[in-house]
CSV table of C-alpha atoms and ligand atoms in Angstrom, one decimal:
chain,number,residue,atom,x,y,z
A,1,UNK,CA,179.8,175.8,-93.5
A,2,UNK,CA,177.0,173.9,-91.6
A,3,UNK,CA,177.9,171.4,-89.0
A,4,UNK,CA,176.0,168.5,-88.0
A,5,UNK,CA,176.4,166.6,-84.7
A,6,UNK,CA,174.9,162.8,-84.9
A,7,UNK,CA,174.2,160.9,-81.7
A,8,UNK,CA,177.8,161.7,-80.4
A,9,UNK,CA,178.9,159.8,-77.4
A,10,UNK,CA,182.2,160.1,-75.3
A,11,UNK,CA,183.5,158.1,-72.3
A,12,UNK,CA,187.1,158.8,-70.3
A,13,UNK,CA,187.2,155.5,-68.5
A,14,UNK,CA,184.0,154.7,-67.6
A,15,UNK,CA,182.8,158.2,-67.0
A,16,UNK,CA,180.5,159.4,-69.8
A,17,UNK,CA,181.4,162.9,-70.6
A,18,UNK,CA,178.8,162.6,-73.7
A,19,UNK,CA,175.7,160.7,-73.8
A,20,UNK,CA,174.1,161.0,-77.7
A,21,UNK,CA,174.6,164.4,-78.5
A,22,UNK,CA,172.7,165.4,-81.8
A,23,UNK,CA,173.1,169.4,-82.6
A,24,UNK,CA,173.0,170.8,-85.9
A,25,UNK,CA,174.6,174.6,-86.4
A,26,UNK,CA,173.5,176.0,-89.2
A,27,UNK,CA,176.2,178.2,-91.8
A,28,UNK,CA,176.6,181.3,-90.5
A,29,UNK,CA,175.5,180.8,-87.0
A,30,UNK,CA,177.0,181.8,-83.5
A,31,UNK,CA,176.4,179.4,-81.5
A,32,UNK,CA,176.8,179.0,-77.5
A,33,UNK,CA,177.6,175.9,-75.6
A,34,UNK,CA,176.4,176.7,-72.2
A,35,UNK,CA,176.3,174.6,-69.1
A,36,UNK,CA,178.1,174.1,-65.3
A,37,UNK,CA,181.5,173.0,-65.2
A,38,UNK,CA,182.3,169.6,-66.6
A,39,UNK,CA,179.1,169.0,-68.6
A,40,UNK,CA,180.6,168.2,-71.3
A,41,UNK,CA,181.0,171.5,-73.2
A,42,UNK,CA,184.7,171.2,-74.2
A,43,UNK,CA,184.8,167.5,-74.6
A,44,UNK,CA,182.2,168.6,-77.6
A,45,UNK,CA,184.3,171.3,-79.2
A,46,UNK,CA,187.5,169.5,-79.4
A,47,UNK,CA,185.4,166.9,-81.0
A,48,UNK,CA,183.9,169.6,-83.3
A,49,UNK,CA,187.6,170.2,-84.1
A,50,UNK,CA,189.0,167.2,-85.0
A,51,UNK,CA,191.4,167.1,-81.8
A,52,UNK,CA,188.9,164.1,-79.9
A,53,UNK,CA,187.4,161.1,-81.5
A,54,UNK,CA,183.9,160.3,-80.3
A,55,UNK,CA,183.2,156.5,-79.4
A,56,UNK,CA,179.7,156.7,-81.1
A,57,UNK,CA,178.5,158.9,-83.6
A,58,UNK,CA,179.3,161.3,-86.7
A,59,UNK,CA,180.6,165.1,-87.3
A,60,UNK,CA,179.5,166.3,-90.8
A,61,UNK,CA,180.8,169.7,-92.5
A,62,UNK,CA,178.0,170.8,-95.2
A,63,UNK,CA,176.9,167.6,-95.4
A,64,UNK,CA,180.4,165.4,-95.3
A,65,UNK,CA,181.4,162.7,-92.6
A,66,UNK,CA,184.5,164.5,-91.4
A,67,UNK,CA,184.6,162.2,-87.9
A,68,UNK,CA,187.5,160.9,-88.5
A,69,UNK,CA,189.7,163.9,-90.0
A,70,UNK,CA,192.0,165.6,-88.2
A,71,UNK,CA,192.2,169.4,-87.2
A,72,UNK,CA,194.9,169.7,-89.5
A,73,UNK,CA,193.0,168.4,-92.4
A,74,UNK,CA,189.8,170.8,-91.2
A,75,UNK,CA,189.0,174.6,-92.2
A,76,UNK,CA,189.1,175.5,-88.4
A,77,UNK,CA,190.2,178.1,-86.5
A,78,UNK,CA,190.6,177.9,-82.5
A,79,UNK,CA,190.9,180.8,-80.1
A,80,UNK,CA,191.0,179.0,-76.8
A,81,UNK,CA,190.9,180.5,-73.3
A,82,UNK,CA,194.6,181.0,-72.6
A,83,UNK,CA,195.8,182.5,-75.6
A,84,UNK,CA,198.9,180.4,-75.8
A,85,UNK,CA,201.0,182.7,-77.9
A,86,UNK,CA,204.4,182.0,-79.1
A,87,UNK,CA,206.3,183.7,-76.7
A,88,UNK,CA,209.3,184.2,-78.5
A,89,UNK,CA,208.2,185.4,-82.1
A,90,UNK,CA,206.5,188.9,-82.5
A,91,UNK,CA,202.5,189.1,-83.0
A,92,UNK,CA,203.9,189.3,-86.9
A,93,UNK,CA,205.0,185.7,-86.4
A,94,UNK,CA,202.1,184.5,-84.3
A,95,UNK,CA,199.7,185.6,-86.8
A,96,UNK,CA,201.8,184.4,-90.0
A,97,UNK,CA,201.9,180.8,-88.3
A,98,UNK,CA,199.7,178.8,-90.1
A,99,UNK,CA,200.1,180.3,-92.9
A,100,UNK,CA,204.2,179.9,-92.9
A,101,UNK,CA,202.8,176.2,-91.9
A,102,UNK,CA,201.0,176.0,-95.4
A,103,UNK,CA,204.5,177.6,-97.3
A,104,UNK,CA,202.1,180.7,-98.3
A,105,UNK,CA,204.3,183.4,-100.4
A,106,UNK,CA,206.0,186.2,-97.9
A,107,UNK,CA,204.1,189.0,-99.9
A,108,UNK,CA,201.0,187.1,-99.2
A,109,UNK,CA,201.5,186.4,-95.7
A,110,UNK,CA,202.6,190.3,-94.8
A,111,UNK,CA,199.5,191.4,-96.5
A,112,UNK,CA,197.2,189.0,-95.2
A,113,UNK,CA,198.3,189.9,-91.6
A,114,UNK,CA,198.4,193.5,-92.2
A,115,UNK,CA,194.7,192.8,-93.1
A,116,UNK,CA,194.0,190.9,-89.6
A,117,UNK,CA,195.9,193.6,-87.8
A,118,UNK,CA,194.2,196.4,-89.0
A,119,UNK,CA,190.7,194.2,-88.7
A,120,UNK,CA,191.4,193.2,-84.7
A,121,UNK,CA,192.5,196.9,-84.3
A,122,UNK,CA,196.1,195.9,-83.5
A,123,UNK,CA,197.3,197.6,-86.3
A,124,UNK,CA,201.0,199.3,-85.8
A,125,UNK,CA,201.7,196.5,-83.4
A,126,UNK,CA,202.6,193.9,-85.2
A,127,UNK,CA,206.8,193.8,-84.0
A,128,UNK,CA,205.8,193.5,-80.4
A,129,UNK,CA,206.3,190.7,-78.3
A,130,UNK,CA,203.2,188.8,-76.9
A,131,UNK,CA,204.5,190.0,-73.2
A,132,UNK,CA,204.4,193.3,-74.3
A,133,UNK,CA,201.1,193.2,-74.7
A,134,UNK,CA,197.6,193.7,-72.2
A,135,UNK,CA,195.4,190.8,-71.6
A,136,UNK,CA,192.6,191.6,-74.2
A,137,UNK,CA,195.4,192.6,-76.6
A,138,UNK,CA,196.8,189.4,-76.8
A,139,UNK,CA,193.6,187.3,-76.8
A,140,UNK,CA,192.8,189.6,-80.4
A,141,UNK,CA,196.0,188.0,-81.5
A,142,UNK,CA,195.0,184.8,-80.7
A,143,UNK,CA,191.7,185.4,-82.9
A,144,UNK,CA,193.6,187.0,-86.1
A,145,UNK,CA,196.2,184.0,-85.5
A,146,UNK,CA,193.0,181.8,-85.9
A,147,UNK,CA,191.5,183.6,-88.8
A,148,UNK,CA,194.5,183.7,-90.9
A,149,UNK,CA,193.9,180.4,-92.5
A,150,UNK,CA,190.3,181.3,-93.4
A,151,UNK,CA,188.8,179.2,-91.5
A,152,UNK,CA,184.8,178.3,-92.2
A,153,UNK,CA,184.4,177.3,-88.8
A,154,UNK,CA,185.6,179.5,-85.9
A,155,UNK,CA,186.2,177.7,-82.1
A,156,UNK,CA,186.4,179.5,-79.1
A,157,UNK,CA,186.8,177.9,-75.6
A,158,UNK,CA,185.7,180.4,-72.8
A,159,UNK,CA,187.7,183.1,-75.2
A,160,UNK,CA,187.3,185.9,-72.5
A,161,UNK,CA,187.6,184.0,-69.7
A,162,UNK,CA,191.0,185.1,-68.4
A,163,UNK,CA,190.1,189.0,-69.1
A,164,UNK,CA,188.7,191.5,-66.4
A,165,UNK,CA,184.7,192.4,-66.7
A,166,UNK,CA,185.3,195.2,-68.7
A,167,UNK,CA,187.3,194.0,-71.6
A,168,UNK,CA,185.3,191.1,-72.1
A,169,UNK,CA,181.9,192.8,-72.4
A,170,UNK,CA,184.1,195.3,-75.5
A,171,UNK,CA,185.8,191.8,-76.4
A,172,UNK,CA,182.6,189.8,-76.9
A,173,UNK,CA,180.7,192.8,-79.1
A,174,UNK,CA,183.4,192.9,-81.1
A,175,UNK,CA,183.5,188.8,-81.6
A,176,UNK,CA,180.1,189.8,-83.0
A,177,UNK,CA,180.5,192.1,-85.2
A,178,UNK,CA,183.3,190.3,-86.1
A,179,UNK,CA,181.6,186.9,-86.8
A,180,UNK,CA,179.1,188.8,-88.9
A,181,UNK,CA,181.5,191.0,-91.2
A,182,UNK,CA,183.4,187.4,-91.9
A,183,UNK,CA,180.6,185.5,-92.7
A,184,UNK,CA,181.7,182.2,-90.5
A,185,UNK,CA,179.9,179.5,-88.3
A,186,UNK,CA,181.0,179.7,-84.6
A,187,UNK,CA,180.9,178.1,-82.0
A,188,UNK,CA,182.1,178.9,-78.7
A,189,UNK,CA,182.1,177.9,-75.3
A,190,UNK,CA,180.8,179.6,-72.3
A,191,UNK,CA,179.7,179.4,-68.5
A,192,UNK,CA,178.6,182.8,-68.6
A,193,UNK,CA,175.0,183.0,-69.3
A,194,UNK,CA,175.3,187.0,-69.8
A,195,UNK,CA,178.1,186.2,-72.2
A,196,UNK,CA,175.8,183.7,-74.2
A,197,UNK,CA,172.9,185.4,-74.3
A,198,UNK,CA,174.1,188.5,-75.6
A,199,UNK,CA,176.6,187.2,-78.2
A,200,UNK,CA,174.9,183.8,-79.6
A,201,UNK,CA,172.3,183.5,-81.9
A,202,UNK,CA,171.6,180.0,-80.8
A,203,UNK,CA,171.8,178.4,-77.1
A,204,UNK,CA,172.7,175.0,-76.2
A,205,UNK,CA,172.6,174.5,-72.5
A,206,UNK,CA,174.5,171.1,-71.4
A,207,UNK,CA,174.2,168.9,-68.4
A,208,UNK,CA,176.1,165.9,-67.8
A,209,UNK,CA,176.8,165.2,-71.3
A,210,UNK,CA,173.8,165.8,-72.5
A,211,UNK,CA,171.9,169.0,-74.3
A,212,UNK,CA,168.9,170.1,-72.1
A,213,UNK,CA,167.8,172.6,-74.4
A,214,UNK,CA,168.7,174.2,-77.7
A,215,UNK,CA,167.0,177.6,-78.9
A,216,UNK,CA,167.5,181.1,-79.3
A,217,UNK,CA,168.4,183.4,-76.2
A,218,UNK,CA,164.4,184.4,-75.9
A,219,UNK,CA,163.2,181.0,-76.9
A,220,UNK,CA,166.1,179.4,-73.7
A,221,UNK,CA,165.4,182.8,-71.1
A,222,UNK,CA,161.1,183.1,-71.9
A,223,UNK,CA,160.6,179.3,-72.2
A,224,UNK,CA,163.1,176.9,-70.2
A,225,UNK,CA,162.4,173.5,-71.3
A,226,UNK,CA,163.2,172.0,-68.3
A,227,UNK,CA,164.0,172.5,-64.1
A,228,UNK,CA,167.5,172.3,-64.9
A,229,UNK,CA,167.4,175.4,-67.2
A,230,UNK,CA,165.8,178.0,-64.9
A,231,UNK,CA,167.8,176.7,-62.1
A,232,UNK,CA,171.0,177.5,-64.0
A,233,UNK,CA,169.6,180.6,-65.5
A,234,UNK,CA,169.1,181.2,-61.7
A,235,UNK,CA,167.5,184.0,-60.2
A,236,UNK,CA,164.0,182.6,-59.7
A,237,UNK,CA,161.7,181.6,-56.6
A,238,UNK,CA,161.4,177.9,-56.4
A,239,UNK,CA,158.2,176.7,-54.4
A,240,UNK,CA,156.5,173.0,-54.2
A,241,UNK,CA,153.5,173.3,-55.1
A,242,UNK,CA,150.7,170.9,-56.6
A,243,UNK,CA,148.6,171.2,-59.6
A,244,UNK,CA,144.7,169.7,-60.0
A,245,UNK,CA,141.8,170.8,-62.1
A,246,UNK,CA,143.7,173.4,-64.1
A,247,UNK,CA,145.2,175.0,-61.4
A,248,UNK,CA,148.7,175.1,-60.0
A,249,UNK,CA,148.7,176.0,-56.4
A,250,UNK,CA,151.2,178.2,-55.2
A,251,UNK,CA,151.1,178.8,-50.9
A,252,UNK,CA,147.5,177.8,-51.6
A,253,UNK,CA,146.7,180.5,-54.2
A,254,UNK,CA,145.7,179.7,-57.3
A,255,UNK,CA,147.3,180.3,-60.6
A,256,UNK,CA,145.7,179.1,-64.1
A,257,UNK,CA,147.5,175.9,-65.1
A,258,UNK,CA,145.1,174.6,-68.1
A,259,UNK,CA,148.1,172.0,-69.0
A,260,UNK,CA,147.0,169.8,-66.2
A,261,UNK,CA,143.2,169.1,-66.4
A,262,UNK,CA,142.9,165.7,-64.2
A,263,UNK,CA,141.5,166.0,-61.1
A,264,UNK,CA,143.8,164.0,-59.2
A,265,UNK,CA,146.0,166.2,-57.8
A,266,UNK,CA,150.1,166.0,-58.3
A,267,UNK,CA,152.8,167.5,-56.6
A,268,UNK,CA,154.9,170.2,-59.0
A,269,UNK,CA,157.6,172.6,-58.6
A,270,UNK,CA,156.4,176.2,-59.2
A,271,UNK,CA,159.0,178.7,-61.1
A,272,UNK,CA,158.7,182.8,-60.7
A,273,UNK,CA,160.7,184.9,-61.3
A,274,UNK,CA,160.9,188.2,-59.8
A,275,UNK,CA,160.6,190.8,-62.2
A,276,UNK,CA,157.3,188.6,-63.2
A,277,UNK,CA,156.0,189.4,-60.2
A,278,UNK,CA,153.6,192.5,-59.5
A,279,UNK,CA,153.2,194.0,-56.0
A,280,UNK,CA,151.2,196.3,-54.3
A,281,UNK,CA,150.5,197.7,-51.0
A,282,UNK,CA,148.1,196.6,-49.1
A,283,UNK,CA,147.0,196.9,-45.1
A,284,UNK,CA,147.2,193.8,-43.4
A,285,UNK,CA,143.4,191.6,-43.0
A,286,UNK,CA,144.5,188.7,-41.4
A,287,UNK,CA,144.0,186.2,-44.2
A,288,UNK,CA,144.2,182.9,-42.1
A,289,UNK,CA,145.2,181.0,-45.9
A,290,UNK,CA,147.5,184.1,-46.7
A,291,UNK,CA,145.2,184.7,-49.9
A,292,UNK,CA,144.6,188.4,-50.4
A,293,UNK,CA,140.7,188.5,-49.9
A,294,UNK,CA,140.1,191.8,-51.6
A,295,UNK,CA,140.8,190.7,-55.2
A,296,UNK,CA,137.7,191.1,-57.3
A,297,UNK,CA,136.2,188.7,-59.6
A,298,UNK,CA,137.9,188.3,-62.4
A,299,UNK,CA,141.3,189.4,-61.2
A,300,UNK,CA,144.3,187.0,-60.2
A,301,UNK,CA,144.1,186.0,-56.9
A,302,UNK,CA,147.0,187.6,-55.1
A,303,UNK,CA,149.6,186.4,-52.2
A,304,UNK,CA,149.9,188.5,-48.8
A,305,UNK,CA,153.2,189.1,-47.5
A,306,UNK,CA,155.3,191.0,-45.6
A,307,UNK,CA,158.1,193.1,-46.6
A,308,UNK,CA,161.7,191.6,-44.9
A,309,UNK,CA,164.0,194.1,-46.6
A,310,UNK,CA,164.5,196.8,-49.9
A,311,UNK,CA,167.7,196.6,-51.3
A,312,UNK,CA,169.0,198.4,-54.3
A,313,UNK,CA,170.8,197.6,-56.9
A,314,UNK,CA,171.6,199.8,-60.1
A,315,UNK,CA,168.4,200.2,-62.6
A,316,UNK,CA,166.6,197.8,-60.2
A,317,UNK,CA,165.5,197.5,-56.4
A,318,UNK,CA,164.9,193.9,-54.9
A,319,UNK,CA,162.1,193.3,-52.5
A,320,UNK,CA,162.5,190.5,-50.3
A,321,UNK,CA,159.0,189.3,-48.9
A,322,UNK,CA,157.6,186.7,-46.4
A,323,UNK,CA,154.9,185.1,-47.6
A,324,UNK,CA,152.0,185.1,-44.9
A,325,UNK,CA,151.9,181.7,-44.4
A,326,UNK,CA,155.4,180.3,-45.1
A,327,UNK,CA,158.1,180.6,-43.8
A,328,UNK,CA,160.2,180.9,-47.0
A,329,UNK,CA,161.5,184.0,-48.6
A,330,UNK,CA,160.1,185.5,-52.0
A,331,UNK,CA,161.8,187.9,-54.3
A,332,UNK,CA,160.3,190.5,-56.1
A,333,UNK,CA,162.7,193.0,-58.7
A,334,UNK,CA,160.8,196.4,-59.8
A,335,UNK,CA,162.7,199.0,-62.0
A,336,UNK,CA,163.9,201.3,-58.9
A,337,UNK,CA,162.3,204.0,-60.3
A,338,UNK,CA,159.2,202.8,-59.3
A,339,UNK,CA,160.7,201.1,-56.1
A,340,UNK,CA,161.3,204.6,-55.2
A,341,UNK,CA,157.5,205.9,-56.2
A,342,UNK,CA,156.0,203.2,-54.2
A,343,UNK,CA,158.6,203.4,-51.1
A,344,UNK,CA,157.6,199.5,-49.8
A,345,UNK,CA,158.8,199.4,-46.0
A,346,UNK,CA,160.2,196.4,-43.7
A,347,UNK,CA,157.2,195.3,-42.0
A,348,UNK,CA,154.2,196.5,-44.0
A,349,UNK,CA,152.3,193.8,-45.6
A,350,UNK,CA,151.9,193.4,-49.7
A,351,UNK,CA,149.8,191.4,-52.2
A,352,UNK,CA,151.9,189.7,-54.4
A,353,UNK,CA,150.2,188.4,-57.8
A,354,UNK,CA,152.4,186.4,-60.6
A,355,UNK,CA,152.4,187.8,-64.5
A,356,UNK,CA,153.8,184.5,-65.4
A,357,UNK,CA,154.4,181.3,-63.9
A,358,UNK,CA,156.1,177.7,-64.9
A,359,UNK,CA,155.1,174.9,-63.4
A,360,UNK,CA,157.6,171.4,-63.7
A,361,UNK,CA,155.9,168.6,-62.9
A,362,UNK,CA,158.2,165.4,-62.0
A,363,UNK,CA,158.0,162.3,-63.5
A,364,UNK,CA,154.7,160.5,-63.0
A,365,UNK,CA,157.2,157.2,-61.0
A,366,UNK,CA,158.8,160.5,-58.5
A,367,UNK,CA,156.8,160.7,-55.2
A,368,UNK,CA,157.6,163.8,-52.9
B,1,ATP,P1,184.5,173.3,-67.8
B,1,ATP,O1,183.5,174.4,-68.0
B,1,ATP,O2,185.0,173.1,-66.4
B,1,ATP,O3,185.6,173.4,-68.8
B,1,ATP,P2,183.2,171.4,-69.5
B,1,ATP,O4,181.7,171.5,-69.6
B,1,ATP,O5,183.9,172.0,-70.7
B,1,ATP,O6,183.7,172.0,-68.2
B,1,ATP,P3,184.6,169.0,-70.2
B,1,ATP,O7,186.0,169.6,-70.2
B,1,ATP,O8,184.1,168.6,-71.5
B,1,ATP,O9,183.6,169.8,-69.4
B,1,ATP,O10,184.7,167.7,-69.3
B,1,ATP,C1,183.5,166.9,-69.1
B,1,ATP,C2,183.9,165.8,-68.2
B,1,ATP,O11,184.8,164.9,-68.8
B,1,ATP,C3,184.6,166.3,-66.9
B,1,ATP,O12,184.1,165.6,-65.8
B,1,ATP,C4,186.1,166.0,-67.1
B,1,ATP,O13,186.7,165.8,-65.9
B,1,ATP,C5,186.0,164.8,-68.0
B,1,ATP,N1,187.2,164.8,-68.9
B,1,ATP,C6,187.4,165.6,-69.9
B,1,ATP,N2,188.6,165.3,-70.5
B,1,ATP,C7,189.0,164.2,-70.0
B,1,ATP,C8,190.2,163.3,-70.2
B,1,ATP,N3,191.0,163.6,-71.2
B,1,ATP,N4,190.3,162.3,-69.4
B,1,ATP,C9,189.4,162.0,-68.4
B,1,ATP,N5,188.3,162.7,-68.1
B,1,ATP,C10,188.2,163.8,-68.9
């Protein structure tokens, strides 16, 4: 089932936890809200689910208006992020819930949650009590409880959030495979960028009610659409900068910038990250503009710095730099393999030169 999200607006008082949300999930998709607390993430599911009403705007399922319906008169299925079992009944009985709800036959209920037991690999378990249970034992309840009505639509609200690291990396690639073997739309949300990125075929990151971006992990990680994004993807080097002719001007080197040819020059905010970074060792010149004056024609110009500190950590080794003429810090991650080939000390000087860069500009009526 496809869902389609039409100009959607929410307000709790007069705070606007929605501001024209339009989103369309297409069937079969697994779908990540992302964003920082309180931008609006959850506001959106419940209204997804029938359990808000938005003040403007439409939900549609496969093309019907179903703002108005509620849950109960929806195909979906919530997992949310405390499971909220019955405590009393067995995991038989939580699972059999909706469907002792919708007077199903007893031989169709014990068979159908067998079949959800077996398929969240709880099988043998059934006659337990909730409280006999672990923490990522119980939240696989809460999903079969969820997919015992057949649901076309699947909504999870931070499902993992409660569990420890390691059951909720197991948890999630087992939502996947999961979500694919059923054939359903999801549509979960998350805080955890990790936890989108590898689970979600499609990424909306949120801010203050509204979506900043919608794409696929690669599309959201390779091409932010906006400063927000890569500052909560995090792990980047933020510099002011300014672009003119072409260029975007980063400690006063260079770097190609063809999407700004004017000649009147603009201040921007320039974006690296580390592991887009190349560096290599160099003995120090002197460079009064910090510009590394051996690079040849043709090459990109390159940054001097000086090495501050190697730290390692895992699979890679982070190499924090002073640029020469700044007084700033710079990151730069190599695979610590080659870290450990190269051997960069505290004090020796480097030339830094970008693979990729992305360069913000703010708006035209913003003066720095
Ligand atoms: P989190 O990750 O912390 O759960 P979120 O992105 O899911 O955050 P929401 O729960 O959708 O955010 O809340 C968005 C904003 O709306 C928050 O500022 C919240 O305080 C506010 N809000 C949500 N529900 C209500 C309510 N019933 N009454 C008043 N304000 C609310």
């Amino acid at each position: 089932m496809s869902i389609h999200i039409r100009g959607v607006s929410k307000k709790f008082g007069s705070f606007q936890a929605l501001d024209n949300v339009s989103l369309e999930v297409p069937h079969g998709t697994l779908l990540a809200l992302l964003g920082p607390s309180g931008s609006g993430k959850t506001t959106l599911l419940r209204i997804i689910a029938g359990l808000e009403w938005p003040d403007a705007g439409r939900i549609e399922e496969d093309g019907a208006d179903v703002t108005d319906r509620h849950a109960r008169h929806r195909e979906v299925g919530f997992v949310f992020q405390h499971y909220a079992l019955f405590r009393h009944m067995s995991v038989f009985e939580n699972v059999a819930f909706g469907l002792r709800v919708r007077k199903t036959p007893d031989a169709e209920v014990r068979a159908r949650v067998d079949e959800l037991l077996h398929l969240v690999r709880l099988d043998g378990l059934g006659n337990r009590k909730p409280a006999q249970l672990s923490g990522g034992q119980r939240q696989r309840v809460a999903l079969a409880r969820a997919l015992a009505i057949r649901p076309k639509i699947l909504l999870l609200d931070e499902p993992f959030g409660a569990l420890d690291a390691k059951v909720r990396v197991e948890l999630r690639q087992w939502l996947r495979r999961l979500h694919d073997e059923i054939g359903m739309t999801s549509v979960f949300v998350t805080h955890d960028q990790e936890e989108a990125f590898e689970l979600a075929d499609e990424v909306v990151v949120m801010n203050q009610g509204k979506i900043e971006q919608q794409g696929t992990p690669d599309e959201v990680f390779e091409q932010p659409a906006t400063p927000f994004v890569i500052d909560f993807l995090g792990n980047v080097n933020v510099f002011h900068g300014r672009v003119e002719n072409g260029r975007a001007f980063w400690h006063g080197v260079p770097i190609a910038y063809p999407d700004y040819p004017h000649a009147q020059a603009r201040p921007a905010r320039v974006y690296l990250r580390p592991h887009e970074l190349d560096i290599a060792r160099l003995a120090a010149t002197g460079s009064p503009a910090g510009q590394n004056p051996n690079h040849s024609a043709g090459e990109e110009p390159s940054l001097l710095a000086e090495v501050l500190r190697v730290s390692r950590s895992g699979p890679l080794t982070r190499i924090t730099c002073q640029p020469h003429n700044s007084s700033g810090e710079l990151h730069v991650d190599l695979p610590t393999a080659t870290a450990r080939d190269h051997s960069f000390q505290p004090g020796e000087t480097v030339a830094i030169t970008p693979r990729n860069v992305r360069v913000f500009l703010p708006d035209p009526e913003y003066v720095i």
